[in-house]
Amino acid sequence: MSDSRQTESSWNRISGLYPRTRSKRVYIHPPLSDTLVEVRPDFTLLIKDALGRRGDLRRGHGFFIGEEQGAEPQFLDFQSVEQSLLSPQEPILCSSIKQADFDHNVTSLTLKASDGSLRIYQYLSVTNLHPTQARMGEWYFLNVEASHRDFYRHVNEDYVPYESRAEAWFGGMPLVQRAINEASGCLIDGEGETILRYKTDPSSHVEYVAEVGHYRNVLKFQINLAPGETKQIQIEIFDTLVHKRGNLEASGNDLFLDEQSAIWQSRKIWRDALSGMAGIQVPEQVIQSIFDTAKTNTLQLIAQQDDGSALPGQGGFNDYTVVYTWEAAVYLRILSRLGATDTVKKTLQYFLSTQAGSIGPAGDIMSPEGSFRAHIFWMGETGSVLALLADYYLMTKDREWLEANLSIILKACDWVSRERNATKVYEEDGTKVAHYGLLPKGRVHDWPDKGYFFLSNASTWQGFDLMAAALADIGHPAAAQYVAEANDYKQCILASVKQATYELPEDRHVRWISNEVYTKPDVRAAVYAIDGPTYLMETGLIDASDDIVPEIEYVMRKRYAMSDLFAVKLPGMEDAELGELQEAWAGAPIDLYYVNNTDKIWHRVWSMRGEREKALRYFYATMAYSTTLDTMHVHERFSPQLQWLSPWQPNGSGNGRIMEMILNSLYLLEGNTLHLLPCIPADWLDVGKAVQVSGMATFNGVLSFRLERSSQTTIDVDIHLPAGIEEMSLHLFTKDEYVIQAVEALSMDGQATEWSGSLSANTLSLTAPRRELKFKVALSAQEAPYEC
């Protein structure tokens, strides 16, 4: 294999090819909160109820500026704002902008008060940029309640670029000011509840103004600043939109929490929430930050309910009653691997509850009885729930939980059996129909196409197969029946795939697999690059080593706009009105890419096939164009022409896919075979650099390992393996193209031993390794392979 490590893809080479998207909302609420707080780039924020109890009502708060003395409030210019998290693992947002010759810096965070209620803190520091003149500036803080749609040009705000819209802010909340002095006090609503407290420099003047231009009920700050002087406005917002606090007023004598103390307390909340979770350490800071940001944000996308269960949201502008099982399962599975199984278990109560009263998926089903139906109508949702439930059990071996929920689980398994058995019919000539043993015709996803899709069946088979394995693990008397049914389902899918495989009309040396059983090569059905054979590869129904994989890739590139950076270029926005709005903002036609979904699949497949150049190019393209430029939050679709589009940002399933992609670079566990470092960038193994995975859960137990290149010729390796690993391989590609020479100082389970596996230039393999391994890899500039 030719090696191009000197010129392999890197963050710097890939991330600058297109303008990267910016964050139009940043969540700052604590983990598992049912009050969602999103800070927007124009220094405003919105509060909403995660559980949908307030409908689409939103409470808005925000800083505005008077460009000149006595002028109408103006938004801070979001186009010029700079946003960053104080730390990737702590959602404390720092926003800054220079406007009207003042430098504005605001820190936004949330804390829990002593009574358990949520408090939102904003600290706006303003600096007079004039070198010689003292100046008086005017700033405003507005408070409104309005419908979600009032804040945006289109109700589906996820698919349009961000913009500041003034109309929703004109009618401010009618509040009563209770001043402590000229520079501090609180605002109280008609029920006597404190909405917020404020404080600024004692020499400043604050008043509650009934009308300023188009705006009503405005808190106005007049602040005098000497040349270069900085003063601060402190705002403490009380969560009374979601949780009423009775008539408990904030005492005007309570001490305000200073910025550093608030930051310290917020950091402690997140340190406690993340303590004990598994983690990674990689020597490339941007990749580390992306992983840590996704990990933290995922805990913000789950809202706990009063009964202890939790709703797993998908992110974006929706509340968390909009649950897409297939999407949410991606990040919930990663949370289980990170050790947050208690949090995942809370969400499983919700999924289990969706069987009662289910209307089933959108399709030609016999009956909905036994199906799971969360928010969405996709045909594969029941299988996705089964996969999630089985994954939790196989990760935790929580037998008591599984047995307590067996009646619900078995009903879902029986629903799958009943529905696919109904399609076991024959043609008039006695041959099986092409969709024999599949789920009935139905909707595969949001696009309107209906049919016998392999994505629906692959994901449902995977869930059924995993649950059969879970039942076998606890010795359930019907386990053999379900295992046999899972195997039959697999054979039916593969038989249908065979019938849906054709010669490509324009190149008869290449096979084309439909994404739907009856779709012919010259017909477009749904979104082929998302639905099609990629998910047969994702679920293992097509193995990464199969000789059809290069043909699938060829077809994707030739017919479906797959490129060296993106797996899926959409033919257009599925909603025509939204598509027109997107093009209107851009002023021209746009490119629209569906990012991180199947890119993750191709990255794993290429890694397993040893195609490093392709895998690393997708790795960095996904990291760059699935995350935002400023805060590295994940989004769903990318358009180079629309820097403020950021659909579904932050994005739950995207978090899971990004983290999984990074983990797949570090290790791949397939059955009882473990591949370590199957495809990391070569410069991660430069001298002095280390790669580490700590406490990662697997179906077989905990995996931990650390590799450090301690010198030009030595890599130190320390591995803790889960139980039952029969084969282990370690892949070492270095930028200086050193190769493996020998294994030295090997100990297994604390005892010195000899290496009995195989060595090649870049890979060492070991059969039947024990649990604890320590050794040194001796490297050499020689390229000849070494065999033992």
Tab-separated table of N, CA, C and O in Angstrom, residues 395-494:
chain	number	residue	atom	x	y	z
A	395	MET	N	-25.036	-3.336	27.883
A	395	MET	CA	-23.973	-2.496	28.440
A	395	MET	C	-23.916	-2.601	29.967
A	395	MET	O	-22.846	-2.519	30.565
A	396	THR	N	-25.067	-2.767	30.598
A	396	THR	CA	-25.135	-2.731	32.070
A	396	THR	C	-25.385	-4.083	32.707
A	396	THR	O	-25.125	-4.256	33.892
A	397	LYS	N	-25.952	-5.035	31.937
A	397	LYS	CA	-26.405	-6.335	32.456
A	397	LYS	C	-27.379	-6.137	33.624
A	397	LYS	O	-27.381	-6.874	34.610
A	398	ASP	N	-28.236	-5.118	33.476
A	398	ASP	CA	-29.248	-4.795	34.487
A	398	ASP	C	-30.434	-5.750	34.303
A	398	ASP	O	-31.463	-5.408	33.736
A	399	ARG	N	-30.269	-6.961	34.824
A	399	ARG	CA	-31.264	-8.014	34.629
A	399	ARG	C	-32.600	-7.644	35.257
A	399	ARG	O	-33.667	-7.909	34.689
A	400	GLU	N	-32.568	-7.026	36.425
A	400	GLU	CA	-33.812	-6.656	37.110
A	400	GLU	C	-34.641	-5.706	36.247
A	400	GLU	O	-35.862	-5.864	36.124
A	401	TRP	N	-33.980	-4.735	35.629
A	401	TRP	CA	-34.684	-3.797	34.755
A	401	TRP	C	-35.277	-4.516	33.551
A	401	TRP	O	-36.433	-4.296	33.185
A	402	LEU	N	-34.491	-5.378	32.912
A	402	LEU	CA	-34.969	-6.072	31.718
A	402	LEU	C	-36.177	-6.942	32.043
A	402	LEU	O	-37.185	-6.923	31.328
A	403	GLU	N	-36.101	-7.686	33.128
A	403	GLU	CA	-37.208	-8.575	33.479
A	403	GLU	C	-38.453	-7.789	33.855
A	403	GLU	O	-39.579	-8.223	33.573
A	404	ALA	N	-38.270	-6.628	34.474
A	404	ALA	CA	-39.421	-5.805	34.860
A	404	ALA	C	-40.161	-5.267	33.642
A	404	ALA	O	-41.359	-4.968	33.722
A	405	ASN	N	-39.474	-5.163	32.516
A	405	ASN	CA	-40.085	-4.574	31.316
A	405	ASN	C	-40.287	-5.593	30.189
A	405	ASN	O	-40.563	-5.217	29.052
A	406	LEU	N	-40.179	-6.894	30.519
A	406	LEU	CA	-40.243	-7.926	29.483
A	406	LEU	C	-41.572	-7.941	28.739
A	406	LEU	O	-41.610	-8.172	27.525
A	407	SER	N	-42.677	-7.703	29.458
A	407	SER	CA	-43.975	-7.779	28.779
A	407	SER	C	-44.074	-6.749	27.660
A	407	SER	O	-44.579	-7.031	26.566
A	408	ILE	N	-43.564	-5.538	27.911
A	408	ILE	CA	-43.570	-4.487	26.890
A	408	ILE	C	-42.611	-4.838	25.761
A	408	ILE	O	-42.943	-4.717	24.569
A	409	ILE	N	-41.430	-5.292	26.128
A	409	ILE	CA	-40.404	-5.606	25.134
A	409	ILE	C	-40.853	-6.739	24.219
A	409	ILE	O	-40.698	-6.672	22.992
A	410	LEU	N	-41.424	-7.784	24.802
A	410	LEU	CA	-41.845	-8.922	23.982
A	410	LEU	C	-43.007	-8.556	23.060
A	410	LEU	O	-43.112	-9.069	21.945
A	411	LYS	N	-43.870	-7.653	23.521
A	411	LYS	CA	-44.946	-7.178	22.638
A	411	LYS	C	-44.358	-6.474	21.413
A	411	LYS	O	-44.870	-6.621	20.297
A	412	ALA	N	-43.291	-5.704	21.619
A	412	ALA	CA	-42.657	-5.014	20.493
A	412	ALA	C	-41.996	-6.023	19.551
A	412	ALA	O	-42.086	-5.888	18.325
A	413	CYS	N	-41.326	-7.027	20.134
A	413	CYS	CA	-40.733	-8.072	19.294
A	413	CYS	C	-41.817	-8.785	18.488
A	413	CYS	O	-41.646	-9.070	17.290
A	414	ASP	N	-42.928	-9.049	19.134
A	414	ASP	CA	-44.016	-9.747	18.446
A	414	ASP	C	-44.649	-8.865	17.373
A	414	ASP	O	-45.143	-9.376	16.362
A	415	TRP	N	-44.639	-7.543	17.592
A	415	TRP	CA	-45.135	-6.644	16.543
A	415	TRP	C	-44.269	-6.772	15.292
A	415	TRP	O	-44.784	-6.891	14.176
A	416	VAL	N	-42.943	-6.763	15.478
A	416	VAL	CA	-42.047	-6.931	14.339
A	416	VAL	C	-42.317	-8.267	13.651
A	416	VAL	O	-42.435	-8.339	12.424
A	417	SER	N	-42.447	-9.336	14.448
A	417	SER	CA	-42.692	-10.672	13.877
A	417	SER	C	-43.996	-10.702	13.092
A	417	SER	O	-44.051	-11.220	11.971
A	418	ARG	N	-45.034	-10.151	13.687
A	418	ARG	CA	-46.348	-10.188	13.037
A	418	ARG	C	-46.344	-9.402	11.730
A	418	ARG	O	-46.868	-9.861	10.708
A	419	GLU	N	-45.732	-8.211	11.751
A	419	GLU	CA	-45.757	-7.370	10.564
A	419	GLU	C	-44.930	-7.963	9.430
A	419	GLU	O	-45.342	-7.933	8.268
A	420	ARG	N	-43.773	-8.527	9.748
A	420	ARG	CA	-42.958	-9.087	8.667
A	420	ARG	C	-43.485	-10.445	8.207
A	420	ARG	O	-43.320	-10.807	7.034
A	421	ASN	N	-44.137	-11.181	9.096
A	421	ASN	CA	-44.740	-12.443	8.657
A	421	ASN	C	-45.884	-12.198	7.687
A	421	ASN	O	-46.171	-13.027	6.821
A	422	ALA	N	-46.538	-11.038	7.806
A	422	ALA	CA	-47.635	-10.711	6.892
A	422	ALA	C	-47.140	-10.452	5.474
A	422	ALA	O	-47.926	-10.503	4.521
A	423	THR	N	-45.854	-10.178	5.316
A	423	THR	CA	-45.310	-9.954	3.970
A	423	THR	C	-44.702	-11.222	3.380
A	423	THR	O	-44.123	-11.179	2.288
A	424	LYS	N	-44.807	-12.319	4.087
A	424	LYS	CA	-44.283	-13.590	3.560
A	424	LYS	C	-45.312	-14.199	2.610
A	424	LYS	O	-46.021	-15.151	2.951
A	425	VAL	N	-45.390	-13.617	1.451
A	425	VAL	CA	-46.362	-14.046	0.442
A	425	VAL	C	-45.625	-14.401	-0.842
A	425	VAL	O	-44.425	-14.139	-0.984
A	426	TYR	N	-46.363	-14.999	-1.784
A	426	TYR	CA	-45.746	-15.555	-2.979
A	426	TYR	C	-46.390	-14.979	-4.234
A	426	TYR	O	-47.546	-14.569	-4.238
A	427	GLU	N	-45.601	-14.972	-5.283
A	427	GLU	CA	-46.114	-14.597	-6.592
A	427	GLU	C	-46.987	-15.737	-7.133
A	427	GLU	O	-47.003	-16.849	-6.583
A	428	GLU	N	-47.679	-15.479	-8.194
A	428	GLU	CA	-48.545	-16.503	-8.789
A	428	GLU	C	-47.765	-17.733	-9.239
A	428	GLU	O	-48.299	-18.846	-9.251
A	429	ASP	N	-46.502	-17.545	-9.594
A	429	ASP	CA	-45.699	-18.688	-10.036
A	429	ASP	C	-45.073	-19.457	-8.885
A	429	ASP	O	-44.269	-20.374	-9.101
A	430	GLY	N	-45.410	-19.056	-7.650
A	430	GLY	CA	-44.912	-19.770	-6.479
A	430	GLY	C	-43.606	-19.252	-5.923
A	430	GLY	O	-43.123	-19.756	-4.899
A	431	THR	N	-42.997	-18.248	-6.548
A	431	THR	CA	-41.771	-17.671	-6.018
A	431	THR	C	-42.092	-16.613	-4.961
A	431	THR	O	-43.175	-16.032	-4.957
A	432	LYS	N	-41.154	-16.418	-4.093
A	432	LYS	CA	-41.350	-15.411	-3.042
A	432	LYS	C	-41.356	-14.015	-3.651
A	432	LYS	O	-40.586	-13.720	-4.575
A	433	VAL	N	-42.192	-13.124	-3.097
A	433	VAL	CA	-42.150	-11.730	-3.521
A	433	VAL	C	-40.821	-11.133	-3.092
A	433	VAL	O	-40.166	-11.619	-2.154
A	434	ALA	N	-40.412	-10.080	-3.769
A	434	ALA	CA	-39.100	-9.484	-3.482
A	434	ALA	C	-39.015	-8.906	-2.078
A	434	ALA	O	-37.921	-8.801	-1.517
A	435	HIS	N	-40.164	-8.529	-1.505
A	435	HIS	CA	-40.150	-7.960	-0.152
A	435	HIS	C	-40.511	-9.010	0.900
A	435	HIS	O	-40.906	-8.680	2.021
A	436	TYR	N	-40.339	-10.261	0.578
A	436	TYR	CA	-40.702	-11.378	1.451
A	436	TYR	C	-40.000	-11.243	2.814
A	436	TYR	O	-38.777	-11.153	2.910
A	437	GLY	N	-40.805	-11.210	3.883
A	437	GLY	CA	-40.270	-11.179	5.239
A	437	GLY	C	-39.778	-9.831	5.712
A	437	GLY	O	-39.186	-9.725	6.792
A	438	LEU	N	-40.025	-8.781	4.913
A	438	LEU	CA	-39.645	-7.436	5.358
A	438	LEU	C	-40.821	-6.774	6.064
A	438	LEU	O	-41.934	-7.302	6.094
A	439	LEU	N	-40.594	-5.600	6.629
A	439	LEU	CA	-41.692	-4.808	7.166
A	439	LEU	C	-42.600	-4.371	6.014
A	439	LEU	O	-42.155	-4.288	4.866
A	440	PRO	N	-43.855	-4.081	6.301
A	440	PRO	CA	-44.744	-3.616	5.231
A	440	PRO	C	-44.288	-2.263	4.676
A	440	PRO	O	-43.451	-1.570	5.251
A	441	LYS	N	-44.875	-1.910	3.560
A	441	LYS	CA	-44.553	-0.643	2.911
A	441	LYS	C	-44.850	0.515	3.864
A	441	LYS	O	-45.886	0.534	4.532
A	442	GLY	N	-43.912	1.474	3.967
A	442	GLY	CA	-44.118	2.588	4.879
A	442	GLY	C	-43.160	3.727	4.640
A	442	GLY	O	-42.319	3.692	3.732
A	443	ARG	N	-43.278	4.762	5.480
A	443	ARG	CA	-42.425	5.956	5.402
A	443	ARG	C	-41.089	5.653	6.080
A	443	ARG	O	-41.039	5.241	7.239
A	444	VAL	N	-40.010	5.909	5.389
A	444	VAL	CA	-38.692	5.613	5.948
A	444	VAL	C	-38.186	6.784	6.799
A	444	VAL	O	-37.462	6.586	7.766
A	445	HIS	N	-38.568	8.018	6.443
A	445	HIS	CA	-38.109	9.206	7.172
A	445	HIS	C	-39.010	10.377	6.813
A	445	HIS	O	-40.139	10.166	6.361
A	446	ASP	N	-38.530	11.606	6.992
A	446	ASP	CA	-39.375	12.780	6.782
A	446	ASP	C	-39.797	12.968	5.326
A	446	ASP	O	-40.860	13.515	5.058
A	447	TRP	N	-38.938	12.570	4.396
A	447	TRP	CA	-39.301	12.700	2.990
A	447	TRP	C	-40.528	11.823	2.716
A	447	TRP	O	-40.721	10.778	3.347
A	448	PRO	N	-41.406	12.180	1.776
A	448	PRO	CA	-42.727	11.549	1.663
A	448	PRO	C	-42.742	10.160	1.038
A	448	PRO	O	-43.777	9.507	1.019
A	449	ASP	N	-41.608	9.682	0.541
A	449	ASP	CA	-41.597	8.406	-0.165
A	449	ASP	C	-42.028	7.255	0.748
A	449	ASP	O	-41.692	7.206	1.928
A	450	LYS	N	-42.734	6.319	0.163
A	450	LYS	CA	-43.260	5.163	0.887
A	450	LYS	C	-42.857	3.899	0.143
A	450	LYS	O	-42.950	3.834	-1.085
A	451	GLY	N	-42.377	2.891	0.864
A	451	GLY	CA	-41.967	1.665	0.201
A	451	GLY	C	-41.344	0.689	1.176
A	451	GLY	O	-41.427	0.849	2.402
A	452	TYR	N	-40.700	-0.342	0.626
A	452	TYR	CA	-40.007	-1.362	1.417
A	452	TYR	C	-38.534	-0.969	1.487
A	452	TYR	O	-37.698	-1.466	0.737
A	453	PHE	N	-38.214	-0.071	2.383
A	453	PHE	CA	-36.876	0.504	2.432
A	453	PHE	C	-35.915	-0.347	3.267
A	453	PHE	O	-36.273	-0.849	4.331
A	454	PHE	N	-34.688	-0.463	2.769
A	454	PHE	CA	-33.692	-1.235	3.505
A	454	PHE	C	-33.262	-0.543	4.788
A	454	PHE	O	-32.889	-1.205	5.752
A	455	LEU	N	-33.292	0.787	4.828
A	455	LEU	CA	-32.957	1.481	6.074
A	455	LEU	C	-33.915	1.076	7.188
A	455	LEU	O	-33.478	0.738	8.299
A	456	SER	N	-35.212	1.097	6.931
A	456	SER	CA	-36.196	0.710	7.945
A	456	SER	C	-35.956	-0.717	8.409
A	456	SER	O	-36.015	-1.024	9.609
A	457	ASN	N	-35.693	-1.605	7.469
A	457	ASN	CA	-35.535	-3.014	7.813
A	457	ASN	C	-34.193	-3.306	8.465
A	457	ASN	O	-34.116	-4.104	9.397
A	458	ALA	N	-33.135	-2.645	8.002
A	458	ALA	CA	-31.821	-2.863	8.618
A	458	ALA	C	-31.823	-2.413	10.073
A	458	ALA	O	-31.329	-3.126	10.957
A	459	SER	N	-32.390	-1.231	10.336
A	459	SER	CA	-32.406	-0.734	11.712
A	459	SER	C	-33.331	-1.568	12.593
A	459	SER	O	-33.033	-1.808	13.774
A	460	THR	N	-34.443	-2.066	12.028
A	460	THR	CA	-35.349	-2.901	12.815
A	460	THR	C	-34.736	-4.270	13.073
A	460	THR	O	-34.817	-4.800	14.186
A	461	TRP	N	-34.104	-4.855	12.047
A	461	TRP	CA	-33.411	-6.133	12.278
A	461	TRP	C	-32.346	-5.983	13.350
A	461	TRP	O	-32.210	-6.842	14.234
A	462	GLN	N	-31.578	-4.913	13.305
A	462	GLN	CA	-30.517	-4.716	14.284
A	462	GLN	C	-31.080	-4.668	15.696
A	462	GLN	O	-30.546	-5.308	16.613
A	463	GLY	N	-32.191	-3.926	15.897
A	463	GLY	CA	-32.818	-3.874	17.208
A	463	GLY	C	-33.354	-5.222	17.647
A	463	GLY	O	-33.186	-5.633	18.800
A	464	PHE	N	-34.001	-5.932	16.730
A	464	PHE	CA	-34.546	-7.254	17.034
A	464	PHE	C	-33.423	-8.231	17.378
A	464	PHE	O	-33.511	-9.005	18.347
A	465	ASP	N	-32.363	-8.202	16.598
A	465	ASP	CA	-31.231	-9.112	16.809
A	465	ASP	C	-30.558	-8.846	18.152
A	465	ASP	O	-30.215	-9.786	18.891
A	466	LEU	N	-30.348	-7.566	18.490
A	466	LEU	CA	-29.746	-7.232	19.781
A	466	LEU	C	-30.635	-7.662	20.939
A	466	LEU	O	-30.151	-8.166	21.961
A	467	MET	N	-31.949	-7.469	20.791
A	467	MET	CA	-32.846	-7.872	21.862
A	467	MET	C	-32.877	-9.390	22.007
A	467	MET	O	-32.960	-9.922	23.129
A	468	ALA	N	-32.805	-10.112	20.892
A	468	ALA	CA	-32.727	-11.572	20.971
A	468	ALA	C	-31.477	-11.995	21.746
A	468	ALA	O	-31.521	-12.933	22.566
A	469	ALA	N	-30.371	-11.297	21.502
A	469	ALA	CA	-29.138	-11.602	22.241
A	469	ALA	C	-29.302	-11.299	23.726
A	469	ALA	O	-28.797	-12.039	24.589
A	470	ALA	N	-30.008	-10.202	24.057
A	470	ALA	CA	-30.255	-9.868	25.469
A	470	ALA	C	-31.118	-10.935	26.141
A	470	ALA	O	-30.856	-11.345	27.277
A	471	LEU	N	-32.139	-11.404	25.440
A	471	LEU	CA	-32.999	-12.451	25.995
A	471	LEU	C	-32.207	-13.735	26.200
A	471	LEU	O	-32.391	-14.445	27.205
A	472	ALA	N	-31.341	-14.055	25.267
A	472	ALA	CA	-30.500	-15.244	25.426
A	472	ALA	C	-29.560	-15.090	26.615
A	472	ALA	O	-29.282	-16.057	27.337
A	473	ASP	N	-29.087	-13.865	26.847
A	473	ASP	CA	-28.143	-13.625	27.941
A	473	ASP	C	-28.769	-13.889	29.303
A	473	ASP	O	-28.087	-14.321	30.234
A	474	ILE	N	-30.074	-13.628	29.433
A	474	ILE	CA	-30.733	-13.892	30.728
A	474	ILE	C	-31.390	-15.272	30.754
A	474	ILE	O	-32.053	-15.624	31.728
A	475	GLY	N	-31.213	-16.047	29.676
A	475	GLY	CA	-31.772	-17.388	29.641
A	475	GLY	C	-33.279	-17.419	29.526
A	475	GLY	O	-33.931	-18.352	30.046
A	476	HIS	N	-33.856	-16.450	28.860
A	476	HIS	CA	-35.312	-16.431	28.708
A	476	HIS	C	-35.757	-17.652	27.907
A	476	HIS	O	-35.120	-18.008	26.900
A	477	PRO	N	-36.840	-18.309	28.303
A	477	PRO	CA	-37.255	-19.553	27.626
A	477	PRO	C	-37.590	-19.371	26.149
A	477	PRO	O	-37.507	-20.331	25.377
A	478	ALA	N	-37.972	-18.165	25.746
A	478	ALA	CA	-38.311	-17.932	24.339
A	478	ALA	C	-37.133	-17.367	23.551
A	478	ALA	O	-37.293	-17.003	22.380
A	479	ALA	N	-35.956	-17.302	24.165
A	479	ALA	CA	-34.808	-16.674	23.501
A	479	ALA	C	-34.464	-17.364	22.192
A	479	ALA	O	-34.198	-16.705	21.180
A	480	ALA	N	-34.464	-18.706	22.185
A	480	ALA	CA	-34.096	-19.433	20.967
A	480	ALA	C	-35.045	-19.084	19.817
A	480	ALA	O	-34.621	-18.956	18.661
A	481	GLN	N	-36.317	-18.916	20.147
A	481	GLN	CA	-37.308	-18.549	19.127
A	481	GLN	C	-36.972	-17.191	18.511
A	481	GLN	O	-37.005	-17.019	17.286
A	482	TYR	N	-36.633	-16.226	19.371
A	482	TYR	CA	-36.347	-14.885	18.867
A	482	TYR	C	-35.008	-14.829	18.138
A	482	TYR	O	-34.862	-14.093	17.147
A	483	VAL	N	-34.035	-15.610	18.595
A	483	VAL	CA	-32.752	-15.681	17.880
A	483	VAL	C	-32.976	-16.239	16.479
A	483	VAL	O	-32.438	-15.729	15.488
A	484	ALA	N	-33.785	-17.295	16.404
A	484	ALA	CA	-34.082	-17.893	15.094
A	484	ALA	C	-34.814	-16.901	14.197
A	484	ALA	O	-34.539	-16.802	12.992
A	485	GLU	N	-35.734	-16.141	14.784
A	485	GLU	CA	-36.468	-15.154	13.994
A	485	GLU	C	-35.545	-14.048	13.502
A	485	GLU	O	-35.661	-13.583	12.362
A	486	ALA	N	-34.605	-13.612	14.351
A	486	ALA	CA	-33.641	-12.587	13.931
A	486	ALA	C	-32.803	-13.092	12.763
A	486	ALA	O	-32.533	-12.355	11.803
A	487	ASN	N	-32.390	-14.345	12.831
A	487	ASN	CA	-31.600	-14.913	11.742
A	487	ASN	C	-32.430	-15.020	10.463
A	487	ASN	O	-31.928	-14.767	9.360
A	488	ASP	N	-33.702	-15.384	10.608
A	488	ASP	CA	-34.578	-15.453	9.447
A	488	ASP	C	-34.775	-14.066	8.834
A	488	ASP	O	-34.765	-13.917	7.602
A	489	TYR	N	-34.957	-13.074	9.693
A	489	TYR	CA	-35.128	-11.696	9.217
A	489	TYR	C	-33.895	-11.271	8.418
A	489	TYR	O	-34.000	-10.686	7.331
A	490	LYS	N	-32.716	-11.587	8.953
A	490	LYS	CA	-31.479	-11.232	8.251
A	490	LYS	C	-31.432	-11.875	6.870
A	490	LYS	O	-31.096	-11.209	5.876
A	491	GLN	N	-31.772	-13.141	6.783
A	491	GLN	CA	-31.730	-13.829	5.503
A	491	GLN	C	-32.748	-13.256	4.525
A	491	GLN	O	-32.487	-13.162	3.313
A	492	CYS	N	-33.912	-12.845	5.051
A	492	CYS	CA	-34.919	-12.228	4.182
A	492	CYS	C	-34.426	-10.899	3.627
A	492	CYS	O	-34.634	-10.582	2.447
A	493	ILE	N	-33.769	-10.098	4.474
A	493	ILE	CA	-33.224	-8.816	4.002
A	493	ILE	C	-32.174	-9.073	2.929
A	493	ILE	O	-32.186	-8.435	1.856
A	494	LEU	N	-31.257	-9.995	3.177
A	494	LEU	CA	-30.196	-10.260	2.218
A	494	LEU	C	-30.758	-10.799	0.902
A	494	LEU	O	-30.250	-10.461	-0.189
